[in-house]
Tab-separated table of C-alpha atoms and ligand atoms in Angstrom:
chain	number	residue	atom	x	y	z
A	207	MET	CA	-4.171	18.561	12.536
A	208	GLU	CA	-5.623	15.795	14.698
A	209	PRO	CA	-6.886	13.049	12.370
A	210	THR	CA	-10.648	12.636	12.360
A	211	ARG	CA	-12.203	9.208	12.602
A	212	SER	CA	-15.563	8.129	11.281
A	213	SER	CA	-17.349	6.671	14.279
A	214	ALA	CA	-18.417	3.352	12.764
A	215	ASP	CA	-15.018	2.753	11.207
A	216	ALA	CA	-13.317	3.550	14.488
A	217	CYS	CA	-15.503	0.974	16.275
A	218	ASP	CA	-14.841	-1.620	13.602
A	219	ASP	CA	-11.513	-3.151	14.531
A	220	GLY	CA	-11.514	-5.373	11.482
A	221	SER	CA	-10.711	-8.416	13.584
A	222	ALA	CA	-12.984	-10.499	11.366
A	223	ARG	CA	-10.833	-9.664	8.383
A	224	GLY	CA	-8.075	-12.231	8.518
A	225	GLY	CA	-7.164	-10.976	11.980
A	226	LEU	CA	-5.282	-8.172	10.272
A	227	GLY	CA	-7.256	-5.311	11.777
A	228	LEU	CA	-7.999	-4.084	8.279
A	229	PRO	CA	-10.191	-1.046	7.774
A	230	ARG	CA	-12.635	-1.036	4.853
A	231	VAL	CA	-10.666	1.675	3.042
A	232	ILE	CA	-6.893	1.936	2.598
A	233	GLY	CA	-5.464	5.176	1.241
A	234	HIS	CA	-3.598	4.277	-1.965
A	235	ARG	CA	-0.083	5.789	-2.042
A	236	GLY	CA	-1.414	8.068	0.705
A	237	ALA	CA	-4.418	9.781	-0.800
A	238	ALA	CA	-3.201	9.896	-4.397
A	239	GLY	CA	-6.274	11.663	-5.776
A	240	SER	CA	-5.869	14.753	-3.635
A	241	ALA	CA	-2.181	14.963	-2.728
A	242	PRO	CA	0.997	13.857	-4.502
A	243	GLU	CA	1.370	10.098	-4.187
A	244	ASN	CA	3.902	8.545	-1.840
A	245	THR	CA	4.825	11.848	-0.144
A	246	LEU	CA	4.652	12.885	3.490
A	247	ALA	CA	2.043	15.493	2.536
A	248	GLY	CA	-0.044	12.703	1.033
A	249	PHE	CA	0.149	10.594	4.186
A	250	ARG	CA	-0.825	13.615	6.281
A	251	ARG	CA	-3.744	14.352	3.948
A	252	ALA	CA	-4.943	10.764	4.328
A	253	ALA	CA	-4.834	11.022	8.113
A	254	GLU	CA	-6.775	14.303	7.999
A	255	MET	CA	-9.488	12.539	6.000
A	256	GLY	CA	-9.849	9.884	8.678
A	257	VAL	CA	-8.064	7.144	6.758
A	258	ARG	CA	-6.872	4.413	9.161
A	259	TRP	CA	-4.376	2.656	6.888
A	260	VAL	CA	-2.320	3.779	3.930
A	261	GLU	CA	-0.440	1.880	1.261
A	262	LEU	CA	2.984	2.880	-0.066
A	263	ASP	CA	5.504	1.516	-2.572
A	264	VAL	CA	9.123	0.968	-1.574
A	265	GLN	CA	12.101	0.604	-3.899
A	266	LEU	CA	15.883	0.940	-3.513
A	267	SER	CA	17.924	3.887	-4.718
A	268	ALA	CA	21.100	3.166	-6.724
A	269	ASP	CA	23.058	3.206	-3.464
A	270	GLY	CA	20.678	0.807	-1.765
A	271	VAL	CA	18.543	3.104	0.390
A	272	PRO	CA	14.844	2.209	0.636
A	273	VAL	CA	12.739	5.087	-0.691
A	274	VAL	CA	9.025	5.528	-1.230
A	275	PHE	CA	8.208	5.691	-4.928
A	276	HIS	CA	5.927	3.953	-7.399
A	277	ASP	CA	7.205	4.247	-10.964
A	278	ASP	CA	10.273	2.797	-12.607
A	279	ARG	CA	11.194	6.269	-13.910
A	280	LEU	CA	11.296	9.669	-12.248
A	281	GLU	CA	9.578	11.792	-14.899
A	282	ARG	CA	5.885	11.431	-14.062
A	283	THR	CA	5.967	12.370	-10.378
A	284	THR	CA	9.135	14.436	-9.970
A	285	ASN	CA	11.144	17.034	-11.851
A	286	GLY	CA	13.935	14.476	-12.350
A	287	ARG	CA	14.845	12.208	-15.228
A	288	GLY	CA	15.941	8.607	-15.475
A	289	ARG	CA	15.344	5.417	-13.572
A	290	LEU	CA	14.933	5.464	-9.813
A	291	VAL	CA	17.099	2.386	-9.280
A	292	GLU	CA	19.950	4.057	-11.185
A	293	THR	CA	19.776	7.298	-9.154
A	294	PRO	CA	21.595	7.674	-5.811
A	295	LEU	CA	19.808	8.959	-2.748
A	296	ALA	CA	21.594	12.315	-2.736
A	297	ALA	CA	20.262	13.073	-6.226
A	298	LEU	CA	16.767	11.804	-5.384
A	299	ARG	CA	16.680	14.150	-2.415
A	300	GLN	CA	17.202	17.146	-4.673
A	301	LEU	CA	14.010	16.407	-6.587
A	302	ASP	CA	10.643	18.037	-6.167
A	303	ALA	CA	7.973	15.339	-5.772
A	304	GLY	CA	5.016	17.664	-5.206
A	305	ALA	CA	4.882	20.447	-7.808
A	306	TRP	CA	3.861	18.102	-10.655
A	307	PHE	CA	0.624	17.494	-8.759
A	308	ASP	CA	-0.124	21.047	-7.694
A	309	ALA	CA	1.971	24.135	-7.019
A	310	ALA	CA	0.666	24.060	-3.449
A	311	PHE	CA	2.801	20.946	-2.880
A	312	ARG	CA	6.028	22.398	-4.258
A	313	GLY	CA	8.955	21.380	-2.089
A	314	GLN	CA	7.691	17.906	-1.207
A	315	ARG	CA	10.649	15.531	-1.252
A	316	LEU	CA	10.795	11.930	-2.265
A	317	PRO	CA	10.697	10.298	1.192
A	318	THR	CA	13.007	7.642	2.513
A	319	LEU	CA	11.177	4.636	3.912
A	320	GLU	CA	12.440	5.634	7.345
A	321	GLU	CA	10.828	9.064	7.094
A	322	ALA	CA	7.579	7.678	5.750
A	323	LEU	CA	7.261	5.006	8.435
A	324	THR	CA	8.011	7.504	11.180
A	325	ALA	CA	5.358	9.853	9.796
A	326	ILE	CA	2.702	7.177	9.272
A	327	ALA	CA	3.199	5.616	12.701
A	328	GLY	CA	3.200	9.098	14.225
A	329	LEU	CA	-0.150	9.795	12.568
A	330	GLY	CA	-1.522	6.636	14.174
A	331	MET	CA	-2.183	4.861	10.896
A	332	GLY	CA	-1.634	1.257	9.837
A	333	LEU	CA	0.286	0.329	6.714
A	334	CYS	CA	0.352	-1.886	3.687
A	335	LEU	CA	3.999	-1.862	2.618
A	336	GLU	CA	4.306	-2.864	-1.019
A	337	VAL	CA	7.778	-3.979	-2.060
A	338	LYS	CA	8.031	-2.728	-5.626
A	339	ALA	CA	10.770	-4.458	-7.594
A	340	ASP	CA	11.046	-6.175	-10.918
A	341	GLU	CA	12.768	-9.517	-10.745
A	342	PRO	CA	15.553	-10.260	-9.999
A	343	ARG	CA	15.653	-7.357	-7.516
A	344	GLY	CA	12.711	-8.479	-5.375
A	345	GLY	CA	14.660	-10.420	-2.768
A	346	ARG	CA	17.234	-7.739	-2.053
A	347	THR	CA	14.668	-4.957	-2.065
A	348	ALA	CA	12.549	-6.808	0.481
A	349	ARG	CA	15.524	-7.656	2.710
A	350	VAL	CA	16.812	-4.067	2.817
A	351	ALA	CA	13.369	-2.489	3.145
A	352	LEU	CA	12.286	-4.843	5.898
A	353	ALA	CA	15.520	-4.397	7.840
A	354	GLN	CA	14.763	-0.672	7.819
A	355	ALA	CA	11.094	-1.164	8.584
A	356	ARG	CA	11.752	-3.436	11.551
A	357	GLN	CA	14.130	-0.871	12.960
A	358	THR	CA	11.751	2.065	12.452
A	359	TRP	CA	8.208	0.777	12.878
A	360	PRO	CA	7.181	0.927	16.574
A	361	ALA	CA	7.132	-2.569	18.062
A	362	ASN	CA	4.003	-1.722	20.051
A	363	ARG	CA	1.932	-1.076	16.916
A	364	PRO	CA	0.364	-3.734	14.667
A	365	PRO	CA	3.007	-4.647	12.080
A	366	PRO	CA	2.685	-3.551	8.459
A	367	LEU	CA	1.107	-5.913	5.967
A	368	VAL	CA	3.885	-6.631	3.438
A	369	SER	CA	2.828	-7.223	-0.163
A	370	SER	CA	4.537	-7.613	-3.508
A	371	PHE	CA	3.994	-8.642	-7.083
A	372	ALA	CA	7.525	-10.109	-6.905
A	373	ARG	CA	7.499	-13.639	-5.547
A	374	SER	CA	11.164	-13.348	-4.553
A	375	ALA	CA	10.213	-10.384	-2.362
A	376	LEU	CA	7.548	-12.411	-0.575
A	377	ALA	CA	10.007	-15.247	-0.023
A	378	ALA	CA	12.575	-12.816	1.390
A	379	ALA	CA	9.929	-11.154	3.555
A	380	ALA	CA	9.003	-14.543	5.008
A	381	GLU	CA	12.634	-14.924	6.116
A	382	ALA	CA	13.336	-11.341	7.155
A	383	ALA	CA	10.069	-10.690	8.970
A	384	PRO	CA	8.341	-14.046	9.522
A	385	ASP	CA	6.017	-12.569	12.137
A	386	TRP	CA	4.776	-9.745	9.870
A	387	PRO	CA	1.760	-10.603	7.691
A	388	ARG	CA	2.206	-11.005	3.942
A	389	GLY	CA	-0.163	-10.403	1.054
A	390	LEU	CA	0.095	-12.051	-2.367
A	391	LEU	CA	-0.309	-9.146	-4.804
A	392	VAL	CA	-1.446	-10.020	-8.304
A	393	ASP	CA	-2.591	-8.239	-11.381
A	394	SER	CA	-4.767	-11.143	-12.426
A	395	LEU	CA	-5.462	-14.230	-10.392
A	396	PRO	CA	-3.209	-17.202	-11.138
A	397	ASP	CA	-5.021	-20.553	-11.409
A	398	ASP	CA	-3.206	-21.772	-8.330
A	399	TRP	CA	-3.750	-18.681	-6.175
A	400	ALA	CA	-4.303	-20.850	-3.088
A	401	GLY	CA	-1.042	-22.765	-3.577
A	402	GLU	CA	0.902	-19.575	-4.225
A	403	ALA	CA	-0.508	-17.895	-1.147
A	404	ARG	CA	0.412	-20.946	0.925
A	405	ARG	CA	3.912	-21.136	-0.531
A	406	TYR	CA	4.731	-17.627	0.718
A	407	GLY	CA	2.768	-17.888	3.952
A	408	CYS	CA	0.349	-15.152	2.892
A	409	THR	CA	-2.703	-14.233	4.918
A	410	SER	CA	-4.239	-12.013	2.255
A	411	LEU	CA	-4.653	-11.786	-1.492
A	412	HIS	CA	-4.591	-8.376	-3.205
A	413	THR	CA	-5.897	-8.071	-6.728
A	414	ARG	CA	-7.424	-5.703	-9.234
A	415	ALA	CA	-11.044	-4.973	-8.459
A	416	GLY	CA	-12.097	-6.067	-11.953
A	417	GLU	CA	-10.885	-9.603	-11.254
A	418	LEU	CA	-13.363	-10.194	-8.475
A	419	ARG	CA	-16.804	-11.812	-8.504
A	420	ALA	CA	-18.864	-12.903	-5.494
A	421	THR	CA	-18.166	-16.618	-5.907
A	422	LEU	CA	-14.438	-16.047	-6.279
A	423	VAL	CA	-14.286	-13.793	-3.226
A	424	GLN	CA	-16.089	-16.427	-1.208
A	425	ALA	CA	-13.684	-19.113	-2.444
A	426	ILE	CA	-10.660	-17.022	-1.455
A	427	LYS	CA	-12.123	-16.258	1.931
A	428	GLY	CA	-13.057	-19.917	2.300
A	429	ALA	CA	-9.344	-20.679	1.897
A	430	GLY	CA	-8.717	-18.483	4.928
A	431	LEU	CA	-7.367	-15.451	3.088
A	432	ALA	CA	-8.442	-11.838	3.444
A	433	VAL	CA	-9.286	-10.177	0.108
A	434	LEU	CA	-8.074	-6.683	-0.806
A	435	ALA	CA	-8.951	-4.936	-4.083
A	436	TYR	CA	-7.265	-2.075	-5.934
A	437	THR	CA	-7.878	0.644	-7.037
A	438	VAL	CA	-11.435	1.629	-6.109
A	439	ASP	CA	-12.587	5.238	-6.191
A	440	ASP	CA	-16.250	4.741	-7.069
A	441	PRO	CA	-18.566	4.363	-4.048
A	442	GLY	CA	-20.928	2.062	-5.955
A	443	LEU	CA	-18.114	-0.309	-6.852
A	444	ALA	CA	-16.862	-0.261	-3.275
A	445	GLU	CA	-20.352	-1.218	-2.025
A	446	THR	CA	-20.504	-4.073	-4.517
A	447	LEU	CA	-17.082	-5.385	-3.524
A	448	TRP	CA	-17.779	-5.170	0.203
A	449	GLY	CA	-21.044	-6.964	-0.515
A	450	TYR	CA	-19.061	-9.790	-2.141
A	451	GLY	CA	-17.068	-10.029	1.068
A	452	VAL	CA	-14.007	-8.046	0.024
A	453	ASP	CA	-12.316	-6.972	3.228
A	454	ALA	CA	-10.666	-3.741	2.144
A	455	VAL	CA	-10.213	-1.585	-0.946
A	456	PHE	CA	-7.239	0.581	-1.860
A	457	SER	CA	-8.462	3.997	-2.938
A	458	ASP	CA	-6.942	7.167	-4.362
A	459	ARG	CA	-10.144	8.883	-3.181
A	460	PRO	CA	-10.726	7.559	0.316
A	461	GLU	CA	-12.816	10.634	1.157
A	462	ARG	CA	-15.495	9.362	-1.239
A	463	LEU	CA	-15.645	5.920	0.344
A	464	LEU	CA	-15.239	6.587	4.054
A	465	PRO	CA	-18.766	7.989	4.527
A	466	ILE	CA	-20.330	4.831	3.088
A	467	ALA	CA	-17.869	2.502	4.835
A	468	GLU	CA	-19.572	3.486	8.058
A	469	GLY	CA	-21.647	0.617	9.312
A	470	HIS	CA	-21.038	-1.509	6.224
A	471	THR	CA	-21.018	-5.076	7.401
A	472	GLY	CA	-20.292	-6.630	4.015
A	473	ASN	CA	-20.682	-10.361	3.816
A	474	LEU	CA	-18.247	-11.495	6.474
B	657	LIG	O1	-0.817	-2.504	-3.380
B	657	LIG	C1	-1.912	-2.285	-4.214
B	657	LIG	C2	-1.569	-1.482	-5.440
B	657	LIG	O2	-0.802	-0.384	-5.054
B	657	LIG	C3	-0.808	-2.298	-6.469
B	657	LIG	O3	-0.587	-1.618	-7.660
B	657	LIG	O4	0.780	-0.350	-9.239
B	657	LIG	O5	-0.665	0.868	-7.631
B	657	LIG	O6	1.393	-0.288	-6.859
B	657	LIG	P1	0.264	-0.286	-7.852
B	658	LIG	MG1	1.286	0.013	-4.745
């Protein structure tokens, strides 16, 4: 199905937001509230809703193939057992990654990064690529994932925004893809958020919505960083955050936020 676009969002190129072309709403793990997270069906569902960017999580299989998956273990979102990083690709590909969510999604496979990037670019969407790795795996995960991403992502499209909780992944991303933007992803803001962002050459800071207040958002933006907040499904909270100057929110329920994102000028 041809993706729909809300008119105001389509006109809003996001150029004021750190020059990243960010939309107001980023589909979290696709559209995780209405389709199984981090699956091709989820990315398609996001595009059908009119989502302009999605976020995904990338990790390495036991045999070093970048795959799109959030958890450490397989149980919650597949019919498999064990740790993802200890499972080879061939075994991961046997798993069902859709039926746990709804029988209608039975048969969804755990995507490789290559498949996901091809699908997302083909749907005309932008991407926040989160490198998901506990230390000390961050550096290798970023190097392998970005080698794949640079090969697959069309050179004529705006590059993905690469984020990670793992500082070693950000450092590796700065070497492997210096011209792709990076986001410092945190669970709670470190005291020296500005220094950390500078150290890894980040152009954005991604944090939990509950961490943010108007003065803090203004301070972060004053330091030249775009501000992204996760995970926001409530329209009222989204309005408040945009009002603070938050550039974009990650949402499992983008369909709830897109109608009010229209024409929202925030506090840019
Ligand atoms: O990238 C934003 C958000 O996805 C970070 O948290 O645990 O949902 O990957 P998590
Ligand atoms: Mg994530």
